[in-house]
Tab-separated table of C-alpha atoms in Angstrom:
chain	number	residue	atom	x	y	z
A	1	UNK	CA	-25.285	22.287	47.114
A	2	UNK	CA	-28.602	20.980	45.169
A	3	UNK	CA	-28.556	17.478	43.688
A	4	UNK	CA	-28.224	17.628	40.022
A	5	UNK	CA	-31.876	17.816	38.853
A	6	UNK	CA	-32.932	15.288	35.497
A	7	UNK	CA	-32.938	18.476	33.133
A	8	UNK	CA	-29.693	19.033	34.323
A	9	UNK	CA	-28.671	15.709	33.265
A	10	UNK	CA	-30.874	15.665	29.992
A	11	UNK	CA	-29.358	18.822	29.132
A	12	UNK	CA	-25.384	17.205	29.812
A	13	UNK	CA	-26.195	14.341	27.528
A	14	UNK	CA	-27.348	17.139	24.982
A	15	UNK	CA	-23.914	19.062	25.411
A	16	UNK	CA	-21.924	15.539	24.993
A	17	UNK	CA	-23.851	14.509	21.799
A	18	UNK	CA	-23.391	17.804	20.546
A	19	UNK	CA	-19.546	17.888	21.338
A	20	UNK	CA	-19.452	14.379	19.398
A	21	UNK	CA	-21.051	15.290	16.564
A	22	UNK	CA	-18.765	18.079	15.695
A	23	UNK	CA	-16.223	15.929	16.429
A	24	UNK	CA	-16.964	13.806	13.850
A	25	UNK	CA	-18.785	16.086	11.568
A	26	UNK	CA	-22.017	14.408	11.657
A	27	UNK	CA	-21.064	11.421	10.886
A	28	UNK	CA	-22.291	8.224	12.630
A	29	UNK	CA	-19.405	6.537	14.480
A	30	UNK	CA	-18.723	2.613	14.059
A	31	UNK	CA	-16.822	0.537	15.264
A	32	UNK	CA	-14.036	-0.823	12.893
A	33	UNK	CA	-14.750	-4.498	13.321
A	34	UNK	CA	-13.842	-5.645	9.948
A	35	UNK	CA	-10.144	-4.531	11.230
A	36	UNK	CA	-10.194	-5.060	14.722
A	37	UNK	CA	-10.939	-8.867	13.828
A	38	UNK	CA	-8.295	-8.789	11.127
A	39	UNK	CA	-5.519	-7.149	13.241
A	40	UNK	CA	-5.867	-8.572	16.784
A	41	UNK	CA	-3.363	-11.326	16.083
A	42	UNK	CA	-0.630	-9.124	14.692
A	43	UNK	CA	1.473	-12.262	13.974
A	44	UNK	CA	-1.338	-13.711	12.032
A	45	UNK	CA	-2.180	-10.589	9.872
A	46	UNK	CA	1.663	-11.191	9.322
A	47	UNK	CA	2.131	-14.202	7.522
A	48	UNK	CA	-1.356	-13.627	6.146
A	49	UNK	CA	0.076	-10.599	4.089
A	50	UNK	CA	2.799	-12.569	2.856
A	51	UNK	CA	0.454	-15.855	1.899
A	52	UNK	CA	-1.329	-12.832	0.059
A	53	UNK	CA	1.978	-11.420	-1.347
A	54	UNK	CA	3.659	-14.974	-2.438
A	55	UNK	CA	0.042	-15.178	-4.121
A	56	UNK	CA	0.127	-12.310	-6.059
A	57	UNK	CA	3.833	-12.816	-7.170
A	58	UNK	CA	3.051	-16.342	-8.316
A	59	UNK	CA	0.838	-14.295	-10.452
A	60	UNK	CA	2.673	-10.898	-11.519
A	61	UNK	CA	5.370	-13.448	-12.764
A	62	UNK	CA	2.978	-15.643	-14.819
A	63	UNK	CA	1.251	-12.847	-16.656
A	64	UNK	CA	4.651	-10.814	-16.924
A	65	UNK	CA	5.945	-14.016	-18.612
A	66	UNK	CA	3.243	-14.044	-20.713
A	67	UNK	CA	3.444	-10.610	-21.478
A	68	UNK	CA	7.065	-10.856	-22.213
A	69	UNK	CA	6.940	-13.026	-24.775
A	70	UNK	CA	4.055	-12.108	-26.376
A	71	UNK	CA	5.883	-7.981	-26.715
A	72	UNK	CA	9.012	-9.562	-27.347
A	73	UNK	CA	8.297	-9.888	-31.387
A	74	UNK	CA	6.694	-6.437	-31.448
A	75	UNK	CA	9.417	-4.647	-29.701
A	76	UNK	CA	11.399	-3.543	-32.491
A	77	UNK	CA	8.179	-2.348	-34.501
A	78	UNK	CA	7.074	-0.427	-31.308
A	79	UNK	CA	10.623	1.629	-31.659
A	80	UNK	CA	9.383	2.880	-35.453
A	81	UNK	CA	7.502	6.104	-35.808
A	82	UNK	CA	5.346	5.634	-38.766
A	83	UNK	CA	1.937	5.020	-39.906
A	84	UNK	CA	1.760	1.932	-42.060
A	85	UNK	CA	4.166	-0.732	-42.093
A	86	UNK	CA	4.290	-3.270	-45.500
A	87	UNK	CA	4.788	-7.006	-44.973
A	88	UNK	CA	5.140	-9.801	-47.294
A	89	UNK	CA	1.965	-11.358	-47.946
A	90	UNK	CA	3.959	-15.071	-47.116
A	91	UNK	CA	4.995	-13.497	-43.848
A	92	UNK	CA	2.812	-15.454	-40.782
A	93	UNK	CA	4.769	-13.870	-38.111
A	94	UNK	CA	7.510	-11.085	-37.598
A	95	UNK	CA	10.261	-13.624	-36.663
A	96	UNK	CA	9.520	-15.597	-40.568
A	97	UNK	CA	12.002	-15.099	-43.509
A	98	UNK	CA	10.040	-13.485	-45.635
A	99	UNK	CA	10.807	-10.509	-48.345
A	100	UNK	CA	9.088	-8.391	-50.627
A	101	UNK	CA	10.408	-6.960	-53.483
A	102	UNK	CA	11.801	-3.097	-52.824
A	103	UNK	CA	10.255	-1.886	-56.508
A	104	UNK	CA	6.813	-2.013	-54.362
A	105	UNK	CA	7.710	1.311	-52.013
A	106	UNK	CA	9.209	3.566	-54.785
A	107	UNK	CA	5.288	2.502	-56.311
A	108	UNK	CA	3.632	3.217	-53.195
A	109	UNK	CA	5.509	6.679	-52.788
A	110	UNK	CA	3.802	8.404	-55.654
A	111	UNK	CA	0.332	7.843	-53.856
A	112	UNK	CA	-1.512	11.435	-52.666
A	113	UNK	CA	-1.328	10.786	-49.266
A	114	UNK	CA	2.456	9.053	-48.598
A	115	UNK	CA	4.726	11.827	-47.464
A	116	UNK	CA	7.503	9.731	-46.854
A	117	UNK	CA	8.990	5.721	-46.982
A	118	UNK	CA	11.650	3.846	-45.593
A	119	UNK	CA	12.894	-0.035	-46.147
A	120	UNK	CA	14.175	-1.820	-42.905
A	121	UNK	CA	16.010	-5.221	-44.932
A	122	UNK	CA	16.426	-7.943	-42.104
A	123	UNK	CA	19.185	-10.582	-41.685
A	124	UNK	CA	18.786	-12.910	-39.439
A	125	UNK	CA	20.222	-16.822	-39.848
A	126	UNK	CA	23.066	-16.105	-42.031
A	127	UNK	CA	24.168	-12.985	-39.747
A	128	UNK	CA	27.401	-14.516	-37.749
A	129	UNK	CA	28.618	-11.901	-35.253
A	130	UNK	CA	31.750	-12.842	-33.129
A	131	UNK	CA	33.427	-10.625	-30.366
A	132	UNK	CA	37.142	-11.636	-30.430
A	133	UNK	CA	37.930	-14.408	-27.995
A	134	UNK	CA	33.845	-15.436	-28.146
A	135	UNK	CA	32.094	-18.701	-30.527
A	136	UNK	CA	30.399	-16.977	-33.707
A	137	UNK	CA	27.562	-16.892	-32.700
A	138	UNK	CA	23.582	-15.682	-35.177
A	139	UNK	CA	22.374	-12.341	-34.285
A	140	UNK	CA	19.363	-10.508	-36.151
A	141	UNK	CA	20.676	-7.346	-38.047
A	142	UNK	CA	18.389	-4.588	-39.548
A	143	UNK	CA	19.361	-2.117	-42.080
A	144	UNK	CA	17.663	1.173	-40.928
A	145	UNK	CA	17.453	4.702	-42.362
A	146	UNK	CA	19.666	7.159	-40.898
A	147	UNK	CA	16.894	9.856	-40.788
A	148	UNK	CA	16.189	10.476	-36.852
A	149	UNK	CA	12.280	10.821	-37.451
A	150	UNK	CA	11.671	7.225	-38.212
A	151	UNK	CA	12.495	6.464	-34.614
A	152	UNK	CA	10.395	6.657	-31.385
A	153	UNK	CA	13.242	6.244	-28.827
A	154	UNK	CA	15.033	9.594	-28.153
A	155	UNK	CA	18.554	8.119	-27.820
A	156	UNK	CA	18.101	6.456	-30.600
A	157	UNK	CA	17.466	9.485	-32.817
A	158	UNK	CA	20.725	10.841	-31.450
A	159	UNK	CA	22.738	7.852	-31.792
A	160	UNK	CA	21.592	6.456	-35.730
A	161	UNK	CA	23.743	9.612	-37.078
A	162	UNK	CA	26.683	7.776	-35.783
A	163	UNK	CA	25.642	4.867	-38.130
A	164	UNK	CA	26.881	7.309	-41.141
A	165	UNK	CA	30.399	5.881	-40.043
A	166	UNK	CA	31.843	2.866	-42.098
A	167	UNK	CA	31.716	-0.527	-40.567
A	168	UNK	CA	29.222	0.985	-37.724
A	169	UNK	CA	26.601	-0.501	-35.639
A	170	UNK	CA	24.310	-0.209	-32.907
A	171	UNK	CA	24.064	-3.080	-30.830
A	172	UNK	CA	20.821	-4.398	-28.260
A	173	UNK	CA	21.591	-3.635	-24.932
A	174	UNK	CA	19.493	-6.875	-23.934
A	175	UNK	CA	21.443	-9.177	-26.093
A	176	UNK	CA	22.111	-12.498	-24.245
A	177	UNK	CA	25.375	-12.202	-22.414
A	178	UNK	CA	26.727	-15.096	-24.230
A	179	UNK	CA	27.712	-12.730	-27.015
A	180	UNK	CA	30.646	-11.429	-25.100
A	181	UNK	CA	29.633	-7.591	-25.344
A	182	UNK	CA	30.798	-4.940	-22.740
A	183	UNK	CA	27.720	-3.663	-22.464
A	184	UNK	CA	28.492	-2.063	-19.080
A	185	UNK	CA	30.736	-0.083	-20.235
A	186	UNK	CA	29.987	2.224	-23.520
A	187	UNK	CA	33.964	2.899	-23.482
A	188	UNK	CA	34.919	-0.439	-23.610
A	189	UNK	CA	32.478	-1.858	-25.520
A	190	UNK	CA	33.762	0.806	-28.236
A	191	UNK	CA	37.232	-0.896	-28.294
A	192	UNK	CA	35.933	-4.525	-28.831
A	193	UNK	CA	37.605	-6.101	-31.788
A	194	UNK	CA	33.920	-7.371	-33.577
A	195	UNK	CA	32.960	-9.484	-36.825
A	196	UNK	CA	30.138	-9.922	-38.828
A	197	UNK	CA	30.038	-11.959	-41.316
A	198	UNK	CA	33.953	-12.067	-41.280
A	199	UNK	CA	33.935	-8.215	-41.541
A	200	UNK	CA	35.290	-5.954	-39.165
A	201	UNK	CA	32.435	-4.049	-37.482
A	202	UNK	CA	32.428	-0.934	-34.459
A	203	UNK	CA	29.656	-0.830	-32.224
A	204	UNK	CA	29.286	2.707	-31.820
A	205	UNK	CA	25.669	2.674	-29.713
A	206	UNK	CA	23.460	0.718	-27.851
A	207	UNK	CA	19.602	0.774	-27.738
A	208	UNK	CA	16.889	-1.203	-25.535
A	209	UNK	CA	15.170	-4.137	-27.996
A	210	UNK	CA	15.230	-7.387	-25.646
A	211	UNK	CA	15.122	-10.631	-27.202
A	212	UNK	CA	12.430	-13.389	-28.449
A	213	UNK	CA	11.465	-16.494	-29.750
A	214	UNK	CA	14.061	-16.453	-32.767
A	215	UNK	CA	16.387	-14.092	-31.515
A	216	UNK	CA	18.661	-13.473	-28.877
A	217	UNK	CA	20.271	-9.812	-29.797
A	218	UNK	CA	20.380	-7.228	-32.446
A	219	UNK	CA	22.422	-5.239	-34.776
A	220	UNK	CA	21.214	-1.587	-36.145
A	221	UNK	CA	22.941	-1.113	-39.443
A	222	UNK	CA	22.772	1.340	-41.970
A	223	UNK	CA	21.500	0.221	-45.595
A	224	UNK	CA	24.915	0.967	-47.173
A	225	UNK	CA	26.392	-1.356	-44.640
A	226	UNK	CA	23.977	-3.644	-44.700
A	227	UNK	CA	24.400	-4.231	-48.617
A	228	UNK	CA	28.321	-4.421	-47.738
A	229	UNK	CA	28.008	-7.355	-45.265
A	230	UNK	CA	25.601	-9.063	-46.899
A	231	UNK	CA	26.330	-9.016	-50.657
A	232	UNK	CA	24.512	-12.636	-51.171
A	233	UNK	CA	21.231	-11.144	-50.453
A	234	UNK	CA	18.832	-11.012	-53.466
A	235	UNK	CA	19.855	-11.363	-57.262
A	236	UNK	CA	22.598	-8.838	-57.848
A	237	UNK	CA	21.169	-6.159	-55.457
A	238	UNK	CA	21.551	-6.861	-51.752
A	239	UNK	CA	18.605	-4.299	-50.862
A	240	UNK	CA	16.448	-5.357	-53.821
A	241	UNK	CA	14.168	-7.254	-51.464
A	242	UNK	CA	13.221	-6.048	-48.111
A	243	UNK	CA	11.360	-7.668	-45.229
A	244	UNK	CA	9.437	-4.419	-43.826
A	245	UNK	CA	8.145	-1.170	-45.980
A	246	UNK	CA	7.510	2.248	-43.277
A	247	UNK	CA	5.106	5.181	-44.498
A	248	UNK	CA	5.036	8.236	-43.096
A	249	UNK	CA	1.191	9.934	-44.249
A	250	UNK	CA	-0.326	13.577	-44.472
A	251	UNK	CA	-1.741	14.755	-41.502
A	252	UNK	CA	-5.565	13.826	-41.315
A	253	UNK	CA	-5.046	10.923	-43.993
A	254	UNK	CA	-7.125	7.643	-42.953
A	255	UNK	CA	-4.448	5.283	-42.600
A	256	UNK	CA	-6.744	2.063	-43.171
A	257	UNK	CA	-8.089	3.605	-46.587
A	258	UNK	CA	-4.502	4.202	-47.786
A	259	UNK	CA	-3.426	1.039	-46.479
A	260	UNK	CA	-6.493	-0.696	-49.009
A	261	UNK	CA	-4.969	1.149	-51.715
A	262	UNK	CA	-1.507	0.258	-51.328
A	263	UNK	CA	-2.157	-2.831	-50.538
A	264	UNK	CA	-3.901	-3.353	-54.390
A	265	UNK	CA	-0.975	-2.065	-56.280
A	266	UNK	CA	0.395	-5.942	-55.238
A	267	UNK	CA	-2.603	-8.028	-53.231
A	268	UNK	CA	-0.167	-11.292	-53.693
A	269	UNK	CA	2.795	-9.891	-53.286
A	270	UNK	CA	2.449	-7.997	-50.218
A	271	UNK	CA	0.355	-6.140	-47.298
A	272	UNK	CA	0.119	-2.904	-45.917
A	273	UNK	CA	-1.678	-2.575	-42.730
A	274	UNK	CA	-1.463	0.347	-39.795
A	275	UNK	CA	1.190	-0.020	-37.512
A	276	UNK	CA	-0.476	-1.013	-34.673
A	277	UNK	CA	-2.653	-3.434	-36.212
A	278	UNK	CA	0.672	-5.309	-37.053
A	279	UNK	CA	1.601	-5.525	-33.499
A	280	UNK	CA	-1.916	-6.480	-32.082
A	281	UNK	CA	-1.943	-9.381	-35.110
A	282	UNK	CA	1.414	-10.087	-34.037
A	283	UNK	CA	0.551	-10.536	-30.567
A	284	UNK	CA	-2.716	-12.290	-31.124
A	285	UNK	CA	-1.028	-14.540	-33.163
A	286	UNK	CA	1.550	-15.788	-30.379
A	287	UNK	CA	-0.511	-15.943	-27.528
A	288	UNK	CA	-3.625	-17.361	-29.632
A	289	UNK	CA	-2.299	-19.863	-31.991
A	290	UNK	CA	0.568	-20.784	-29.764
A	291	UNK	CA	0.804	-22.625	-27.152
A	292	UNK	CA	2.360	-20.046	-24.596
A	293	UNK	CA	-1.262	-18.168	-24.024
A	294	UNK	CA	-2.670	-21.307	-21.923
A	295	UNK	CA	0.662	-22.687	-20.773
A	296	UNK	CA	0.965	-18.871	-18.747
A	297	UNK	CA	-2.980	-18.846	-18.147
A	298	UNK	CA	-2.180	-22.395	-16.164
A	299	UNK	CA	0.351	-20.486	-14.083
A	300	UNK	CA	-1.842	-17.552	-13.191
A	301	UNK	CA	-4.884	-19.942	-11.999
A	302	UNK	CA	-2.230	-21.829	-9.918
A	303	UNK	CA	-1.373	-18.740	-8.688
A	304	UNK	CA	-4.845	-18.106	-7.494
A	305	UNK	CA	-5.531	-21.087	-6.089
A	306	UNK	CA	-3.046	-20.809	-3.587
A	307	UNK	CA	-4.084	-17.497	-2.564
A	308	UNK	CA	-7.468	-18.708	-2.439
A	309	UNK	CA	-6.134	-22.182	-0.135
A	310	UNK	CA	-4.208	-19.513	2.254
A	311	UNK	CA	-7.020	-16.514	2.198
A	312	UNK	CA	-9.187	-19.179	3.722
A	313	UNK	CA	-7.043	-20.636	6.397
A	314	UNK	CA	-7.038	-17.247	7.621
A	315	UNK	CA	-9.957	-16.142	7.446
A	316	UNK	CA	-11.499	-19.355	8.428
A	317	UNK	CA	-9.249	-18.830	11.663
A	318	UNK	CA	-10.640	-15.398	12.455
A	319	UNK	CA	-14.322	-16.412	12.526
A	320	UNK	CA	-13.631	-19.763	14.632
A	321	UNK	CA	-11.922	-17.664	17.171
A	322	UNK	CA	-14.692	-14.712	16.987
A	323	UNK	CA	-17.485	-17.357	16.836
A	324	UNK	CA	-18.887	-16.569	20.127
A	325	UNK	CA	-19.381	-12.870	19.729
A	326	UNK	CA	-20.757	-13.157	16.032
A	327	UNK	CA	-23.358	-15.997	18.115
A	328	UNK	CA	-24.124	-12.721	20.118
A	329	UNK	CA	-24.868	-10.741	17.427
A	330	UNK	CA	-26.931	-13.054	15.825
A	331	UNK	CA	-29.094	-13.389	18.613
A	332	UNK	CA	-29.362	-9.715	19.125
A	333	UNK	CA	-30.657	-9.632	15.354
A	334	UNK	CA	-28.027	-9.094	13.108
A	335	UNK	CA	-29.240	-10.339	9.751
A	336	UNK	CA	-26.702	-12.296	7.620
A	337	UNK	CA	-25.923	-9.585	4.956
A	338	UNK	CA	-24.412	-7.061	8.105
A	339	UNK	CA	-22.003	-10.631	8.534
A	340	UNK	CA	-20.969	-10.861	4.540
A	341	UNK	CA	-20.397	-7.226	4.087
A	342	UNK	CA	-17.970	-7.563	7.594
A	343	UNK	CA	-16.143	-10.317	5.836
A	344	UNK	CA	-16.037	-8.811	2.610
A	345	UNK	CA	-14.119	-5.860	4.075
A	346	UNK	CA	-11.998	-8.033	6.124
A	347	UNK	CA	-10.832	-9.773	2.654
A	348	UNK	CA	-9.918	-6.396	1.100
A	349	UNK	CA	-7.878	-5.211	3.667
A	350	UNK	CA	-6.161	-8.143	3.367
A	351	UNK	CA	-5.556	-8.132	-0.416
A	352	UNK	CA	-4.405	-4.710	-0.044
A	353	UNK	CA	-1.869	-5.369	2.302
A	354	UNK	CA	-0.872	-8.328	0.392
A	355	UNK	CA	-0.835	-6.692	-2.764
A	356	UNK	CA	1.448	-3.940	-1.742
A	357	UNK	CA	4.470	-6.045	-0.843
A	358	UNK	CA	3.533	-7.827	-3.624
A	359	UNK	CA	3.725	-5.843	-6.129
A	360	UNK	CA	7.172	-3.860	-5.074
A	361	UNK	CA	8.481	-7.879	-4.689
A	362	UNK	CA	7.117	-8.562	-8.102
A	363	UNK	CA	9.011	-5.432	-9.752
A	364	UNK	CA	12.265	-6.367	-8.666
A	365	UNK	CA	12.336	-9.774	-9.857
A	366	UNK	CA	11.241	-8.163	-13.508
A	367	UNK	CA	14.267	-5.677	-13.459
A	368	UNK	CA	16.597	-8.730	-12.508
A	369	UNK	CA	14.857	-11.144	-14.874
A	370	UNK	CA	15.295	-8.329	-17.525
A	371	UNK	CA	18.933	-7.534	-17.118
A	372	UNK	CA	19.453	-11.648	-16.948
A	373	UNK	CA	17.063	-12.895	-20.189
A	374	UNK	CA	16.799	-9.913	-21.960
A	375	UNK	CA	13.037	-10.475	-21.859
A	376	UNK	CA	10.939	-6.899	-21.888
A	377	UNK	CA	9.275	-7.586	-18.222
A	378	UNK	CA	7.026	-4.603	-17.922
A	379	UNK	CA	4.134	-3.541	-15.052
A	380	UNK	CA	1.869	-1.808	-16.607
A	381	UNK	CA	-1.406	0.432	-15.016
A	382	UNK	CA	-3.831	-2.155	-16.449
A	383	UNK	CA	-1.571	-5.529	-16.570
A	384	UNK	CA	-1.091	-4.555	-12.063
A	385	UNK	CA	-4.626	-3.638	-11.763
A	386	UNK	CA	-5.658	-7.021	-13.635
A	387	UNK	CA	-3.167	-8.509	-10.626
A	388	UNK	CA	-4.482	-6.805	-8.296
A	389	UNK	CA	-8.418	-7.093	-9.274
A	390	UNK	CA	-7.490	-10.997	-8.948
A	391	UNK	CA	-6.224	-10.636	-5.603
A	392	UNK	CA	-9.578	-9.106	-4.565
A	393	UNK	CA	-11.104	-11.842	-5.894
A	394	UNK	CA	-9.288	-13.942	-4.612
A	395	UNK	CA	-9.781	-12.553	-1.090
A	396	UNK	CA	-13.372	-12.816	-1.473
A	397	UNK	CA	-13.605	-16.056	-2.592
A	398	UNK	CA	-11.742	-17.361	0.520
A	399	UNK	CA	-14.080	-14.998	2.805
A	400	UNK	CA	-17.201	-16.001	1.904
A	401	UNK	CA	-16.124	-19.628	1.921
A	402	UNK	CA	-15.035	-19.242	5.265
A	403	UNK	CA	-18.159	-17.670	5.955
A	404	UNK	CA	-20.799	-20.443	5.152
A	405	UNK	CA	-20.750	-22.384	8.808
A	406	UNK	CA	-21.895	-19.011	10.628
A	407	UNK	CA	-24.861	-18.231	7.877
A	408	UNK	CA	-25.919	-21.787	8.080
A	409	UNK	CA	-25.853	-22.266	11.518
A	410	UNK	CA	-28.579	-21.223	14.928
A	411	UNK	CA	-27.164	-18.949	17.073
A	412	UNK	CA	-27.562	-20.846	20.276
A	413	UNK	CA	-25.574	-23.738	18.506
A	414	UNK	CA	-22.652	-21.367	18.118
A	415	UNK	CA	-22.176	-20.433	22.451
């Protein structure tokens, strides 16, 4: 048998290249280093992960804080359907006492472009509610119209038709537990001998509000009932002043022209602005002029910092124990940039896997935070990619500062 001759050979290499290629589909094969680095102490990728995690829970629970109690306010707007909403022109912030007068919507009605408006009268410090057995104690009670459409929540739509009953109400599923309501349990919480204002009262419903700043539950009431329990309001007419006006326009109507207009027929009486520009004033006002914006901004930098103090150790770790081989490659040539992009990748991975954990950690503390305070903790799309856009950074920022004593140094100094 003939000894393989060097076309033979040329022409093996040939077949092997070949057989990689479609293999890989013509792509060039690396090496995974960024990984390999990152996962050859198992142990240490470990607690890694969870420095990352504890990181980004520091800060999921900072902003959701934040968040919280900057949507608390809002929440019961959010519930309306309608496209303008009338304040009092006194009124600095939704939880604030004051009223308009009523004789302002039955104006506003005969404009062009109103279809339809409704008066929500609000009752908040004189409101005494007391479950038998329980201290009185102040809850915030709304009168609302009994017309389905005015409502965004679907259960709510079903339920206000029950509020047709005498002595009726809906109550917040998130009020504080310290009102003595059997929540739990729609049966029971049907048979609870209830007061306001000395008045005998059913709660026939329940719907999701939370609580805020002023107010730790609600009441849904209908106007009839509303006037009934709280006869002292106004000057002979309990509904003769209201706190919000809700407008309802023709399709294609530009809300912010009609909401000029209506807003003339009483400039210092009263304001009507789109809906959603009353919640985004709302908000700005609470986290801007407030000091709850940069007491919760504090807490998310904190949170960083950590992450930034335990990304480093890490990472700091790996390239002290890889030192010798990256001397190796920076004698064979490697320029510095082929050294921050294998870092950079090292530091995503690892605030991937620490956001992960994180973020499933960081939901279950909301839902029992929610059920306990009654605060509305939510995880949004953008509020858990601004989380998780911080944990990159964060990542990064520990990388490359791990990374400076291997671009500074001479290769031979690093054997």
């Amino acid at each position: 048998m003939s000894a393989p001759t060097r076309t033979d050979e040329s022409n093996r290499k040939i077949a092997d290249r070949k057989t990689l290629h479609a293999k890989t589909g013509g792509r060039k094969v690396r090496t995974p280093l960024a990984w390999k680095n990152l996962a050859v102490d198992r142990r240490r990728l470990a607690l890694a992960s969870a420095g990352v995690a504890f990181a980004c829970v520091l800060m999921f629970m900072q902003n959701g804080f934040r968040n919280a109690l900057l949507d608390s306010p809002v929440q019961w707007v959010r519930m309306l359907r309608c496209d303008l909403v009338a304040v009092s022109r006194a009124r600095y912030a939704l939880p604030a006492e004051q009223s308009f007068p009523r004789r302002l919507l039955e104006r506003a009605a005969g404009d062009v472009e109103v279809v339809a408006t409704a008066s929500l009268p609000v009752e908040r410090v004189r409101a005494q509610v007391r479950v038998v057995g329980e201290p009185r104690r102040p809850i915030r009670t709304i009168g609302v119209p009994l017309e389905p459409s005015w409502f965004a929540d679907g259960k709510l739509r079903r339920d206000v038709e029950r509020l047709r009953m005498p002595k009726s109400a809906i109550v917040d599923s998130m009020s504080r537990r310290e009102y003595g309501f059997r929540l739990d349990d729609a049966a029971a919480l049907a048979k609870q001998a209830v007061e306001l204002s000395g008045r005998e009262v059913r709660l026939v419903g329940t719907v999701a509000i939370g609580t805020d700043f002023a107010n730790e539950g609600t009441l849904l009431v209908s106007e009839s009932e509303f006037a009934r329990y709280f006869p002292f309001r106004g000057e002979g007419d309990p509904l003769g002043q209201t706190d919000l006006g809700l407008f309802r326009l023709r399709a294609g109507a530009d809300a912010g022209a009609v909401a000029r207009r209506l807003t003339a027929i009483a400039p210092r009486e009263w304001e009507v602005v789109p809906r959603q520009d009353l919640i985004d004033r709302e908000i700005a006002f609470w986290g801007g002029q407030t000091p709850i914006g940069m007491i919760f901004l504090i807490g998310v930098m904190m949170g960083f910092a950590v992450g930034v103090i335990i990304c480093y150790q890490v990472l700091y770790a790996g390239i002290q124990d890889a030192m010798p081989e990256f001397a190796t490659l920076k004698a064979m040539g490697y320029p510095n940039r082929y050294f921050v992009a294998l870092v950079v990748r090292q530091s995503v991975y690892l605030a991937v896997l620490g956001f992960i954990p994180g973020v499933i950690l960081s939901f279950a503390l909301f839902r029992l935070l929610e059920a306990w305070a009654g605060l509305p903790m939510l995880i949004t799309f953008p509020r858990a990619s601004l989380v998780l856009t911080l944990t990159v950074l964060m990542c990064l920022a520990s990388g490359l500062l791990a990374l400076r004593k291997l671009l500074r140094a001479d290769p031979a100094s690093l054997f």
